[in-house]
JSON list of C-alpha atoms in Angstrom, two decimals:
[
{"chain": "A", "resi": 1, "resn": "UNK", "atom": "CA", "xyz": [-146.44, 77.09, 142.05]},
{"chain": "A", "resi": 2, "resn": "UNK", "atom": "CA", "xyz": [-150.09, 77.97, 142.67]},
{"chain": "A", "resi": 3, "resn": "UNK", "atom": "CA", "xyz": [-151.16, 77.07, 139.02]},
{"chain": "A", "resi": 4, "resn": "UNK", "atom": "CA", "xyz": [-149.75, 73.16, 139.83]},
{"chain": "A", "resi": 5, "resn": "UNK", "atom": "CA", "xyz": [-151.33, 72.84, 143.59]},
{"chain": "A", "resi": 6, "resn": "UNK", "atom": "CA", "xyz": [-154.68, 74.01, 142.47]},
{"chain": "A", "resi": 7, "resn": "UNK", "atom": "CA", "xyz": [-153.98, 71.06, 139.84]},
{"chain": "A", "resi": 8, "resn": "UNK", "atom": "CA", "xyz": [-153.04, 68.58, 141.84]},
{"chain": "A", "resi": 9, "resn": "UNK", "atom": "CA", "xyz": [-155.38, 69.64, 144.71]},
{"chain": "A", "resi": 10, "resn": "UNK", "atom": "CA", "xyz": [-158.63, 69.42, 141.92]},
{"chain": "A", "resi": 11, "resn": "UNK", "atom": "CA", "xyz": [-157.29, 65.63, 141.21]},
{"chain": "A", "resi": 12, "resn": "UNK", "atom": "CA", "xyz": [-157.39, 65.07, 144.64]},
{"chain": "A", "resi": 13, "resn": "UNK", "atom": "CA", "xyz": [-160.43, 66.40, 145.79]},
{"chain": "A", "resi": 14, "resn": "UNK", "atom": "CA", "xyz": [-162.22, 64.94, 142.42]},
{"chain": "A", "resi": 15, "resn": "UNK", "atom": "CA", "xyz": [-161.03, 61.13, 143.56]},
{"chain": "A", "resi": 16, "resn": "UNK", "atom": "CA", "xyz": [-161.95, 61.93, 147.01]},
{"chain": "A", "resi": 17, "resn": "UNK", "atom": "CA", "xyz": [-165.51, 63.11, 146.08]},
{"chain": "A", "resi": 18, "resn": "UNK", "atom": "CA", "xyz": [-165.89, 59.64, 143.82]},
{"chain": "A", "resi": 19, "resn": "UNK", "atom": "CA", "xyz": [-164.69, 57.75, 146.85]},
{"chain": "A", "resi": 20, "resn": "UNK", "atom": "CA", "xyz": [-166.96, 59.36, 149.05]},
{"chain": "A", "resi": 21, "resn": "UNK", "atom": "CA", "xyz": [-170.21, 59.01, 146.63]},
{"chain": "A", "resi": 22, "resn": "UNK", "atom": "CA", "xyz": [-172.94, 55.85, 147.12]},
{"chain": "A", "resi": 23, "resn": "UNK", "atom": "CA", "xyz": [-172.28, 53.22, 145.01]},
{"chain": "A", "resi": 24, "resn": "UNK", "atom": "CA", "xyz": [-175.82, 53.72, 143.66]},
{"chain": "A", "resi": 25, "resn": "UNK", "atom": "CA", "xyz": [-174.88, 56.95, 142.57]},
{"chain": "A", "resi": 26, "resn": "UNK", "atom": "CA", "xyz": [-171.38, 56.50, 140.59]},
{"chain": "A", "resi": 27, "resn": "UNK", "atom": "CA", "xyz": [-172.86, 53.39, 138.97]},
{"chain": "A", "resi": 28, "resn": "UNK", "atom": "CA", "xyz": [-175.71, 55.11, 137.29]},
{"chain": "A", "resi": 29, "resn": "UNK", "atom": "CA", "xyz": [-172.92, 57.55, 136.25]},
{"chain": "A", "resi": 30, "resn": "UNK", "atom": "CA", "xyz": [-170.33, 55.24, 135.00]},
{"chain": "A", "resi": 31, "resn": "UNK", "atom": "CA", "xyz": [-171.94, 51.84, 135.22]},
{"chain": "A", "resi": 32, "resn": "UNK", "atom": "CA", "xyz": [-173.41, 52.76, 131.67]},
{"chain": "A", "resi": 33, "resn": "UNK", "atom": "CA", "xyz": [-174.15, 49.79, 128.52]},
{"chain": "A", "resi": 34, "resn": "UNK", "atom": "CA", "xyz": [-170.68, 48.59, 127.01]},
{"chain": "A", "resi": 35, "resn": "UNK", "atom": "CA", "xyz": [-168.75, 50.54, 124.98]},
{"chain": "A", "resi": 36, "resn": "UNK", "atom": "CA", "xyz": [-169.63, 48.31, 121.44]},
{"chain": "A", "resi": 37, "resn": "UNK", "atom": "CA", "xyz": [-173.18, 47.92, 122.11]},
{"chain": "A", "resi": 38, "resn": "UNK", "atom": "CA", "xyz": [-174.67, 51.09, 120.71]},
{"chain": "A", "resi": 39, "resn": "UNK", "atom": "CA", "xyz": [-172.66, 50.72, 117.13]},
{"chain": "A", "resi": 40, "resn": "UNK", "atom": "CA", "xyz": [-173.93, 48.06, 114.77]},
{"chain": "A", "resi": 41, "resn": "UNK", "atom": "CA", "xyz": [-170.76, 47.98, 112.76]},
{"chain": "A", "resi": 42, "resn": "UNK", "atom": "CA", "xyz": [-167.89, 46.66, 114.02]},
{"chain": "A", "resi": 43, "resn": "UNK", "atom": "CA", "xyz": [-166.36, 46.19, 110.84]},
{"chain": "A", "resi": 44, "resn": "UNK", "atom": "CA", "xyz": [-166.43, 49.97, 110.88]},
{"chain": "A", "resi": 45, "resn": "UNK", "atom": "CA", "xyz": [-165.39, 50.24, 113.96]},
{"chain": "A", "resi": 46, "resn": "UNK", "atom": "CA", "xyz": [-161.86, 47.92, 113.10]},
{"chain": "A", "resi": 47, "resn": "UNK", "atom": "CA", "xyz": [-161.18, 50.16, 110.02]},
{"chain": "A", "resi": 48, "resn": "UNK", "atom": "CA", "xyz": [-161.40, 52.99, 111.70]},
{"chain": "A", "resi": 49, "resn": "UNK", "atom": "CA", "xyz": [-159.36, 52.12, 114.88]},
{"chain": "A", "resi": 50, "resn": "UNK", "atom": "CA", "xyz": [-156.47, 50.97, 112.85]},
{"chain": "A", "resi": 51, "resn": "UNK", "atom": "CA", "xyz": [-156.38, 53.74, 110.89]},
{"chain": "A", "resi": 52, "resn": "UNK", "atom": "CA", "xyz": [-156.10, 55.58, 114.14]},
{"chain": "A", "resi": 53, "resn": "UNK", "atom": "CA", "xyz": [-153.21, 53.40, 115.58]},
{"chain": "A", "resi": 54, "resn": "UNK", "atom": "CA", "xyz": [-150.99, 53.95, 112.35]},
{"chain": "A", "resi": 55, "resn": "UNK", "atom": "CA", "xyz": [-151.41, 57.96, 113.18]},
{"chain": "A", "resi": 56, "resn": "UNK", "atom": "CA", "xyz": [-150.83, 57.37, 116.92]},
{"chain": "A", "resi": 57, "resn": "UNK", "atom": "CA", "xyz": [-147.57, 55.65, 115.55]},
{"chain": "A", "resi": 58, "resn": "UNK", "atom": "CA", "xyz": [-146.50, 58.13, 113.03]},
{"chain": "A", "resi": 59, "resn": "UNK", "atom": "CA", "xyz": [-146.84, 60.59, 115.74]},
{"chain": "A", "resi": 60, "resn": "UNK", "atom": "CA", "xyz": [-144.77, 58.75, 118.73]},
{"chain": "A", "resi": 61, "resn": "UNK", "atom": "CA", "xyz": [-142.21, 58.23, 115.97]},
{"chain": "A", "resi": 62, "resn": "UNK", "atom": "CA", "xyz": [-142.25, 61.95, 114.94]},
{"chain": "A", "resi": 63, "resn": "UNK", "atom": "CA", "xyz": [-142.05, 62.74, 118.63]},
{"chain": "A", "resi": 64, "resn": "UNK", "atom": "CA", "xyz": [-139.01, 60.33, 119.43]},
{"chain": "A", "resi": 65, "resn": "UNK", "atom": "CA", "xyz": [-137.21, 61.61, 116.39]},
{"chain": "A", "resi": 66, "resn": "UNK", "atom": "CA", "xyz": [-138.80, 64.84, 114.97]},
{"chain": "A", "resi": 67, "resn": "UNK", "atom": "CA", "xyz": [-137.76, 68.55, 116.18]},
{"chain": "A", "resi": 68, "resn": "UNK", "atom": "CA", "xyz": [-137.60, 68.96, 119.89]},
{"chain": "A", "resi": 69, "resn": "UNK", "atom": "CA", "xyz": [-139.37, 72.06, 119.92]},
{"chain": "A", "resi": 70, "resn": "UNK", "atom": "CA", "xyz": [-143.12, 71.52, 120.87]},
{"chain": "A", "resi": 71, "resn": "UNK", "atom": "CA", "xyz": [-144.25, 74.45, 118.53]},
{"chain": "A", "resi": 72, "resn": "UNK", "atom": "CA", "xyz": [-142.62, 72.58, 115.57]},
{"chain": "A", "resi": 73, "resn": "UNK", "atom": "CA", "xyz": [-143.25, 69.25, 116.37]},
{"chain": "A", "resi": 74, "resn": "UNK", "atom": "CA", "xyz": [-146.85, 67.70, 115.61]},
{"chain": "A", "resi": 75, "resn": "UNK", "atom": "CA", "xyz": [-147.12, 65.10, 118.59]},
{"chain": "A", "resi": 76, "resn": "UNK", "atom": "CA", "xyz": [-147.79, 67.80, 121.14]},
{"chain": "A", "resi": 77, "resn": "UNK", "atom": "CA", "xyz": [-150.45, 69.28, 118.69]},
{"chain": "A", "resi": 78, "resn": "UNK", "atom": "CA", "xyz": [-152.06, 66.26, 118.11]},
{"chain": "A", "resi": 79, "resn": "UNK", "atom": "CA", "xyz": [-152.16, 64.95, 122.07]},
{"chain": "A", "resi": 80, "resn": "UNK", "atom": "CA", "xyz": [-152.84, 68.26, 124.24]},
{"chain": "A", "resi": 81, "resn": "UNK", "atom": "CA", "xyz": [-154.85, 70.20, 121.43]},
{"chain": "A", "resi": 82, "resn": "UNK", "atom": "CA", "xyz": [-157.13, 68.03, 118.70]},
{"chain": "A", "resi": 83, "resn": "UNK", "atom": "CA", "xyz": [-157.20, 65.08, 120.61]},
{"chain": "A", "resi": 84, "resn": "UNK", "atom": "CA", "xyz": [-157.75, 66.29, 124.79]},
{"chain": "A", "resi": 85, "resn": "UNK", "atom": "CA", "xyz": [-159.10, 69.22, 124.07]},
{"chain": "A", "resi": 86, "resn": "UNK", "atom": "CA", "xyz": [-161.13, 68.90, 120.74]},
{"chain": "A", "resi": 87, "resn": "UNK", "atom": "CA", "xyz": [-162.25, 65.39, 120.35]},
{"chain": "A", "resi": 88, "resn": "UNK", "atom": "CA", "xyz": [-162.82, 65.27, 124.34]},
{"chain": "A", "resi": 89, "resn": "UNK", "atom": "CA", "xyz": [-165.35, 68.59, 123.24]},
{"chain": "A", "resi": 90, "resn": "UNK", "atom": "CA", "xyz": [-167.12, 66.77, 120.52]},
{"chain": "A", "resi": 91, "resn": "UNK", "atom": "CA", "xyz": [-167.73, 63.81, 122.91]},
{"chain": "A", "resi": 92, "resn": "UNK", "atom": "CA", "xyz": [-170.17, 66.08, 124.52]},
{"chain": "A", "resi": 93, "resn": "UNK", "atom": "CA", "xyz": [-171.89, 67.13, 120.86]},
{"chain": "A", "resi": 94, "resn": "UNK", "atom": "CA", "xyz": [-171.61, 64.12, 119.43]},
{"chain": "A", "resi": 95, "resn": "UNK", "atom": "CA", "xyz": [-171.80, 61.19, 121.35]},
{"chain": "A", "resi": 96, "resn": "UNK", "atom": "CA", "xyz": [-168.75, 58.84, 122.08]},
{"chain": "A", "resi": 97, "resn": "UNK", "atom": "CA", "xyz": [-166.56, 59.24, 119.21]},
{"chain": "A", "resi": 98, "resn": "UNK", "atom": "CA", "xyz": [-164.03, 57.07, 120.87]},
{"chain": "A", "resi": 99, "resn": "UNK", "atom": "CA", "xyz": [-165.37, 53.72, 120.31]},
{"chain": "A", "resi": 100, "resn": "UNK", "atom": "CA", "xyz": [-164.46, 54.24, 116.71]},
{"chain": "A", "resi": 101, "resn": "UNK", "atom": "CA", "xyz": [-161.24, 56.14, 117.19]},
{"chain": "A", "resi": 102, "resn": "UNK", "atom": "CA", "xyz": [-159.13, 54.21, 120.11]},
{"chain": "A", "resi": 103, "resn": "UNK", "atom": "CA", "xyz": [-156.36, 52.94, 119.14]},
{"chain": "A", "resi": 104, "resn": "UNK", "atom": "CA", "xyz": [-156.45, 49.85, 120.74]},
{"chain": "A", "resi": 105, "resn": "UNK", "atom": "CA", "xyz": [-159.55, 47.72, 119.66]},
{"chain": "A", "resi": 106, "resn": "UNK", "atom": "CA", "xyz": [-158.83, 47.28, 115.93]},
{"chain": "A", "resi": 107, "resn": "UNK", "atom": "CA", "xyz": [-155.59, 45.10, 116.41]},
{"chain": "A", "resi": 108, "resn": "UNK", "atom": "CA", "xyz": [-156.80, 43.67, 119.61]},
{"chain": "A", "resi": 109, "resn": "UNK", "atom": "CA", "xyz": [-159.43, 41.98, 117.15]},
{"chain": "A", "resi": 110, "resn": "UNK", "atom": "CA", "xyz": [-156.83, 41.32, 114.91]},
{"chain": "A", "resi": 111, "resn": "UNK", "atom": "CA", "xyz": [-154.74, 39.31, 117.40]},
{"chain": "A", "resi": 112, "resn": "UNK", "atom": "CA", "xyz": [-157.54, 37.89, 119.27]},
{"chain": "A", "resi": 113, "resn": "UNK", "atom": "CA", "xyz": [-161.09, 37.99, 117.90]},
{"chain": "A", "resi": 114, "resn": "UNK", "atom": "CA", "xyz": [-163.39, 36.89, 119.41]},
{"chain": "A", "resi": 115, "resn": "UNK", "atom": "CA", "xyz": [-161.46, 34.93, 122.05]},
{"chain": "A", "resi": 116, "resn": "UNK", "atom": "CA", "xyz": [-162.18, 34.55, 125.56]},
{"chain": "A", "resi": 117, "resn": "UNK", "atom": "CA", "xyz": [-159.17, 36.41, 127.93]},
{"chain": "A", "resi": 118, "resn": "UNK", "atom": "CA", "xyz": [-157.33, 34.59, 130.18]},
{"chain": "A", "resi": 119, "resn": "UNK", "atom": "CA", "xyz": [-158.09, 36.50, 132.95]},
{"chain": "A", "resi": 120, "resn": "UNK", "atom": "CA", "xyz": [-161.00, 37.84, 134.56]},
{"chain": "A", "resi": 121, "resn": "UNK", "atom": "CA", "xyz": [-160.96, 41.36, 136.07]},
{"chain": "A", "resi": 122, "resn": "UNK", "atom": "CA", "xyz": [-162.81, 41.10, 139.17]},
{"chain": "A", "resi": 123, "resn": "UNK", "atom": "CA", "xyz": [-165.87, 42.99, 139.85]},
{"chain": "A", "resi": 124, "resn": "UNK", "atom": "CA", "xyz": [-164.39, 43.82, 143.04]},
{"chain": "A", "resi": 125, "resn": "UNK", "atom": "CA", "xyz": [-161.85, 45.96, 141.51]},
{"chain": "A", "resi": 126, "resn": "UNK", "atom": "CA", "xyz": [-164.34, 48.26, 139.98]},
{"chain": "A", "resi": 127, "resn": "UNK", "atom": "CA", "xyz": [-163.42, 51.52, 138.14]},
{"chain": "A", "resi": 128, "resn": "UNK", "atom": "CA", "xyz": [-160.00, 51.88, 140.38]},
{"chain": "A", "resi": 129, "resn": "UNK", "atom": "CA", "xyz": [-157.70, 51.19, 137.70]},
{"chain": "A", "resi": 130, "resn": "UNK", "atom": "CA", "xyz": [-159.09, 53.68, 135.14]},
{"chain": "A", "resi": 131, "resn": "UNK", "atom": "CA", "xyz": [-159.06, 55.98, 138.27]},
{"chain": "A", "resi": 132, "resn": "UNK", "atom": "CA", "xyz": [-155.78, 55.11, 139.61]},
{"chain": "A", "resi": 133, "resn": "UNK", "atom": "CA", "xyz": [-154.36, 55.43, 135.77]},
{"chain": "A", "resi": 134, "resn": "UNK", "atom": "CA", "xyz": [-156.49, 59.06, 135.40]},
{"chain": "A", "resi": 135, "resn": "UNK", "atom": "CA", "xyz": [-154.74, 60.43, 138.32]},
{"chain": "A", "resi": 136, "resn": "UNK", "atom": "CA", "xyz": [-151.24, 59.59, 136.53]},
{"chain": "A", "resi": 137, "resn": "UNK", "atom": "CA", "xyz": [-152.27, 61.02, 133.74]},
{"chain": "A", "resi": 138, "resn": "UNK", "atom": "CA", "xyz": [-153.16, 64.45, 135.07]},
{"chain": "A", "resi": 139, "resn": "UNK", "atom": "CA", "xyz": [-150.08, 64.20, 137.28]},
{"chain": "A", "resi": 140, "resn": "UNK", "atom": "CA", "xyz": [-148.61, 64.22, 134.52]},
{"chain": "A", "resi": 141, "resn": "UNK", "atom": "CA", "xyz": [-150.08, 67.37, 132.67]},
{"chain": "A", "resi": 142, "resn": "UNK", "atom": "CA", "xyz": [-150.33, 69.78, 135.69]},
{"chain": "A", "resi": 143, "resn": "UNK", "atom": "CA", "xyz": [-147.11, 68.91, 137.77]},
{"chain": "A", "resi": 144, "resn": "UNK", "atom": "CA", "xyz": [-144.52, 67.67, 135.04]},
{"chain": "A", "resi": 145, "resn": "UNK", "atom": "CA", "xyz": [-141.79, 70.43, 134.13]},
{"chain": "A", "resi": 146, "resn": "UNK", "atom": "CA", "xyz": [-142.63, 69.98, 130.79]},
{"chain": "A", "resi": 147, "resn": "UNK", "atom": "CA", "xyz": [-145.38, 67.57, 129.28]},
{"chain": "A", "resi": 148, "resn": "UNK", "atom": "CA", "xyz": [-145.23, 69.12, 125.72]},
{"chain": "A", "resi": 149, "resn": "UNK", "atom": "CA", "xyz": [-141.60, 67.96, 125.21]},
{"chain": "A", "resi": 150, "resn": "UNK", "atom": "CA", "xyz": [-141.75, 65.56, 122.00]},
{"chain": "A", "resi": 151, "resn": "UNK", "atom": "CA", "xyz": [-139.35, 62.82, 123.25]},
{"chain": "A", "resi": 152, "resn": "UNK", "atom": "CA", "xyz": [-140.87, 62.75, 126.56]},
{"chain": "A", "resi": 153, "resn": "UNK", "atom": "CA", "xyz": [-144.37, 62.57, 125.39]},
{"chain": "A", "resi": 154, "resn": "UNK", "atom": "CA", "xyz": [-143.67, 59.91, 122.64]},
{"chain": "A", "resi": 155, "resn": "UNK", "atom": "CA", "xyz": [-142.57, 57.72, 126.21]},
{"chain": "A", "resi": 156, "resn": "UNK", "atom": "CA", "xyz": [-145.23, 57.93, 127.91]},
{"chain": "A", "resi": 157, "resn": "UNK", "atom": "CA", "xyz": [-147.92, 57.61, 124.91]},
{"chain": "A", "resi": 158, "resn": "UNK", "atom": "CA", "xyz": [-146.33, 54.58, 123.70]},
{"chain": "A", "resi": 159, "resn": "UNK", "atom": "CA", "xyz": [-145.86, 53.33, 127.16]},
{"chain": "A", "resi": 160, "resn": "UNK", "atom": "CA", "xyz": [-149.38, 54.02, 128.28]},
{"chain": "A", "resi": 161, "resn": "UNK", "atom": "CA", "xyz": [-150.54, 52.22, 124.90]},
{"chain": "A", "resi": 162, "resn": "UNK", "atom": "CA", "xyz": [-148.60, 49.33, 125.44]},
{"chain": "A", "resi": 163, "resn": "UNK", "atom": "CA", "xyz": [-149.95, 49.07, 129.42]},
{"chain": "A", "resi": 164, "resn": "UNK", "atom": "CA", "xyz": [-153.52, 49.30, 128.08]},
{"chain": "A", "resi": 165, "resn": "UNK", "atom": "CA", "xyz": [-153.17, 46.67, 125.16]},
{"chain": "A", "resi": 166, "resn": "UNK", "atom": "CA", "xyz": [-151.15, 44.54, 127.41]},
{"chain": "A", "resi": 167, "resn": "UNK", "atom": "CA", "xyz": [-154.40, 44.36, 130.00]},
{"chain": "A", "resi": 168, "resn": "UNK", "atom": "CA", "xyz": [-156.78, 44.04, 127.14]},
{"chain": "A", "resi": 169, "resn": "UNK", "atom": "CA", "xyz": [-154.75, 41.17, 126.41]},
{"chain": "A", "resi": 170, "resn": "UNK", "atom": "CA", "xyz": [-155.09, 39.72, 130.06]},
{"chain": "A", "resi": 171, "resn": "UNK", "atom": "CA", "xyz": [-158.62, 40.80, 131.11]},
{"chain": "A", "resi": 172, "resn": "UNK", "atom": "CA", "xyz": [-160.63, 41.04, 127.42]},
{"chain": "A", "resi": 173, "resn": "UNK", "atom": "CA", "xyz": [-161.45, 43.95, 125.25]},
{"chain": "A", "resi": 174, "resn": "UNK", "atom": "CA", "xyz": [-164.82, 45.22, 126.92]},
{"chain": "A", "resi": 175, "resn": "UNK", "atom": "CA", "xyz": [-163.95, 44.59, 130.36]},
{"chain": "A", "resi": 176, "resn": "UNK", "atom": "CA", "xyz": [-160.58, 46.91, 130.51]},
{"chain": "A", "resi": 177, "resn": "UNK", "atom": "CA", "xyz": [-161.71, 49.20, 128.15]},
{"chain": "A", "resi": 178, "resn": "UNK", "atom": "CA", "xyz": [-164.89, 50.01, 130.09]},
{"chain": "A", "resi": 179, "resn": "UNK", "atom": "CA", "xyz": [-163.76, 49.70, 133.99]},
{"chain": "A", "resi": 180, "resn": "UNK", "atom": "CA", "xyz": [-159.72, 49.93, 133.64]},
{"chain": "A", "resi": 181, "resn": "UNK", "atom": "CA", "xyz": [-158.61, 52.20, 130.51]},
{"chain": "A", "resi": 182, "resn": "UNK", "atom": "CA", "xyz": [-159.31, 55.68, 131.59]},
{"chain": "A", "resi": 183, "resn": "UNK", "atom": "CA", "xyz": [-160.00, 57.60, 128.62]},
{"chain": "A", "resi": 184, "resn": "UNK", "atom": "CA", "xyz": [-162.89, 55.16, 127.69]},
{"chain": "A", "resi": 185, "resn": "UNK", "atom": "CA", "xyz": [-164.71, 56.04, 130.70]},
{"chain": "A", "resi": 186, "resn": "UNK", "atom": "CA", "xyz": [-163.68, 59.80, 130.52]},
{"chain": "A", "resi": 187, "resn": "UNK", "atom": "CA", "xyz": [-165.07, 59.98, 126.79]},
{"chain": "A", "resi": 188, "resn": "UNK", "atom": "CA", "xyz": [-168.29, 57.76, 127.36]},
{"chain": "A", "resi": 189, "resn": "UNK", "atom": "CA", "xyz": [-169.32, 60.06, 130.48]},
{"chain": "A", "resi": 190, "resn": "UNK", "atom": "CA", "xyz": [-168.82, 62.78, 128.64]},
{"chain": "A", "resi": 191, "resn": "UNK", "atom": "CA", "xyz": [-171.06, 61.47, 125.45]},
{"chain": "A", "resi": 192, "resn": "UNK", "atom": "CA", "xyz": [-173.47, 60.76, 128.10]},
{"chain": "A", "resi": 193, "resn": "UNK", "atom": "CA", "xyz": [-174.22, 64.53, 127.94]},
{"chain": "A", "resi": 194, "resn": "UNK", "atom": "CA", "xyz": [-174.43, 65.10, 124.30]},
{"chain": "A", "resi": 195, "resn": "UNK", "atom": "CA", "xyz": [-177.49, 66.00, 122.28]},
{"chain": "A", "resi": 196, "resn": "UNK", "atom": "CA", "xyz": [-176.92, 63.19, 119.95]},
{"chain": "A", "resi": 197, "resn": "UNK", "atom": "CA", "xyz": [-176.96, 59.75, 120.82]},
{"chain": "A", "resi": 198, "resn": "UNK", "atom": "CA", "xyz": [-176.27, 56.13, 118.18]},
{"chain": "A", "resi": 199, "resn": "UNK", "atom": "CA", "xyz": [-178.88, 53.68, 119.30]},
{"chain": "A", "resi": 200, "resn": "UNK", "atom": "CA", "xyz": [-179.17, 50.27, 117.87]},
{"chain": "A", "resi": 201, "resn": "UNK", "atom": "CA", "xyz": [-178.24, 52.08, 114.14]},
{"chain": "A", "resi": 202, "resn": "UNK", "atom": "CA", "xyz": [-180.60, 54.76, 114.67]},
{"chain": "A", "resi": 203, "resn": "UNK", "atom": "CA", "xyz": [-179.81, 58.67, 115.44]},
{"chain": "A", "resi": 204, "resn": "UNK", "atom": "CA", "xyz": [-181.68, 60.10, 118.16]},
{"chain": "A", "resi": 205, "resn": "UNK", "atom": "CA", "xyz": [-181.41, 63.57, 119.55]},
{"chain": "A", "resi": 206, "resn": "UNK", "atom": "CA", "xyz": [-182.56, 65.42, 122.53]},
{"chain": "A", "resi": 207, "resn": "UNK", "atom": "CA", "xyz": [-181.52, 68.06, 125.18]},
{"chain": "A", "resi": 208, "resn": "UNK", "atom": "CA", "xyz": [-178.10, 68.33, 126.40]},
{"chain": "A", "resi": 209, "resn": "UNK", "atom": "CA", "xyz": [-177.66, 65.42, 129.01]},
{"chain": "A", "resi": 210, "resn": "UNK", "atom": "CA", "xyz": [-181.29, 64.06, 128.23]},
{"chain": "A", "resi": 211, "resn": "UNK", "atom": "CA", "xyz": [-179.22, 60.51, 127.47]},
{"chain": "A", "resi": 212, "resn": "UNK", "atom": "CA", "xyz": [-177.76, 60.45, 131.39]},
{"chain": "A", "resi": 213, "resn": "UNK", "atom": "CA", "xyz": [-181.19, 61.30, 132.47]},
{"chain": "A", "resi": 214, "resn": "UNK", "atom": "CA", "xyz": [-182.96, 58.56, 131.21]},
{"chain": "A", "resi": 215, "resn": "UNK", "atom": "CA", "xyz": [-180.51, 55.88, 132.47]},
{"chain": "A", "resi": 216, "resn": "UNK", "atom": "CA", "xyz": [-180.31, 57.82, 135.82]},
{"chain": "A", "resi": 217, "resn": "UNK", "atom": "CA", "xyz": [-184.52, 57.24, 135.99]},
{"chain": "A", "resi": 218, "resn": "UNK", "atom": "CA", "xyz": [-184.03, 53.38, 134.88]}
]
């Protein structure tokens, strides 16, 4: 009981804290280039997020159908250990990982290339949605009776992926991903403070959070 109201009491407090911060402030921290810009391949970066949508699949599948024990069943492996916990760490070594690995942007260009959405987000909405849809998430982890269960993790994974593609769909690729799809503003803060940084094709390297710096003094 104590372990899941410090949870949901950190979620709170950490909304709270980015409610109560000046505008100024939480745009030089999230209000950062677009997601695409700092990768000169986007051939590269298709490839790659296919590839990473057929595993996401294999692994809902193997968690709808597979062994019911999370110990013996890969899809809580591959969610709460490699993927929030280690790729979410290399973010902050090596830069943001995630524009080539979401699962989302290779069959979004696919479907729609290069076409203009439908919709437009408004500006006025801000970063709420990736907020509101962070909160969920770690609802989900800290106060759920039991998160690692296969067949209910394969429903929400494949529901939250469907939610996400679904507004990419409505609002455009680069506006939801960097404003309303939470992970892609989770993982591009965090490769805000690694050493390493992509820019424009070339590698460039400095002290730990010298890349939020620099934007912070623009």
């Amino acid at each position: 009981d104590v372990y899941i109201s410090a949870g949901v009491g950190v979620v709170v407090l950490t909304v709270a804290l980015l409610a109560l911060l000046p505008i100024a402030w939480s745009s030089h921290l999230i209000g950062a280039p677009g997601i695409a810009s700092a990768f000169r391949s986007k051939r590269t970066a298709i490839c790659t997020s296919i590839a990473s949508l057929i595993l996401l699949v294999a692994m809902v599948l193997l968690g709808a159908v597979g062994p019911r024990d999370p110990l013996a069943n890969l899809l809580p492996l591959g969610i709460w250990t490699l993927w929030w916990i280690g790729l979410v760490s290399l973010h902050g070594v090596f830069g943001n990982l995630w524009h080539w690995l979401n699962p989302w942007t290779g069959l979004y260009a696919l479907v729609r290339g290069d076409a203009d959405a439908p919709l437009a987000l408004p500006e006025r909405v801000g970063y709420w949605p990736a907020i509101v849809l962070f909160v969920f998430f770690n609802l989900f982890a800290l106060a759920d009776l039991a998160p690692d269960d296969p067949e209910r993790l394969a429903v929400v994974v494949g529901v939250y992926w469907l939610l996400n593609f679904t507004a990419m769909l409505l609002f455009g690729r680069d506006a939801w991903l960097s404003r309303g799809e939470c992970f892609s503003v989770v993982m591009l803060l965090y490769a805000k403070l690694a050493p390493v940084r992509i820019d424009s094709g070339r590698v460039r390297a400095g002290l730990p959070g010298w890349s939020l710096y620099q934007h912070s003094r623009r």
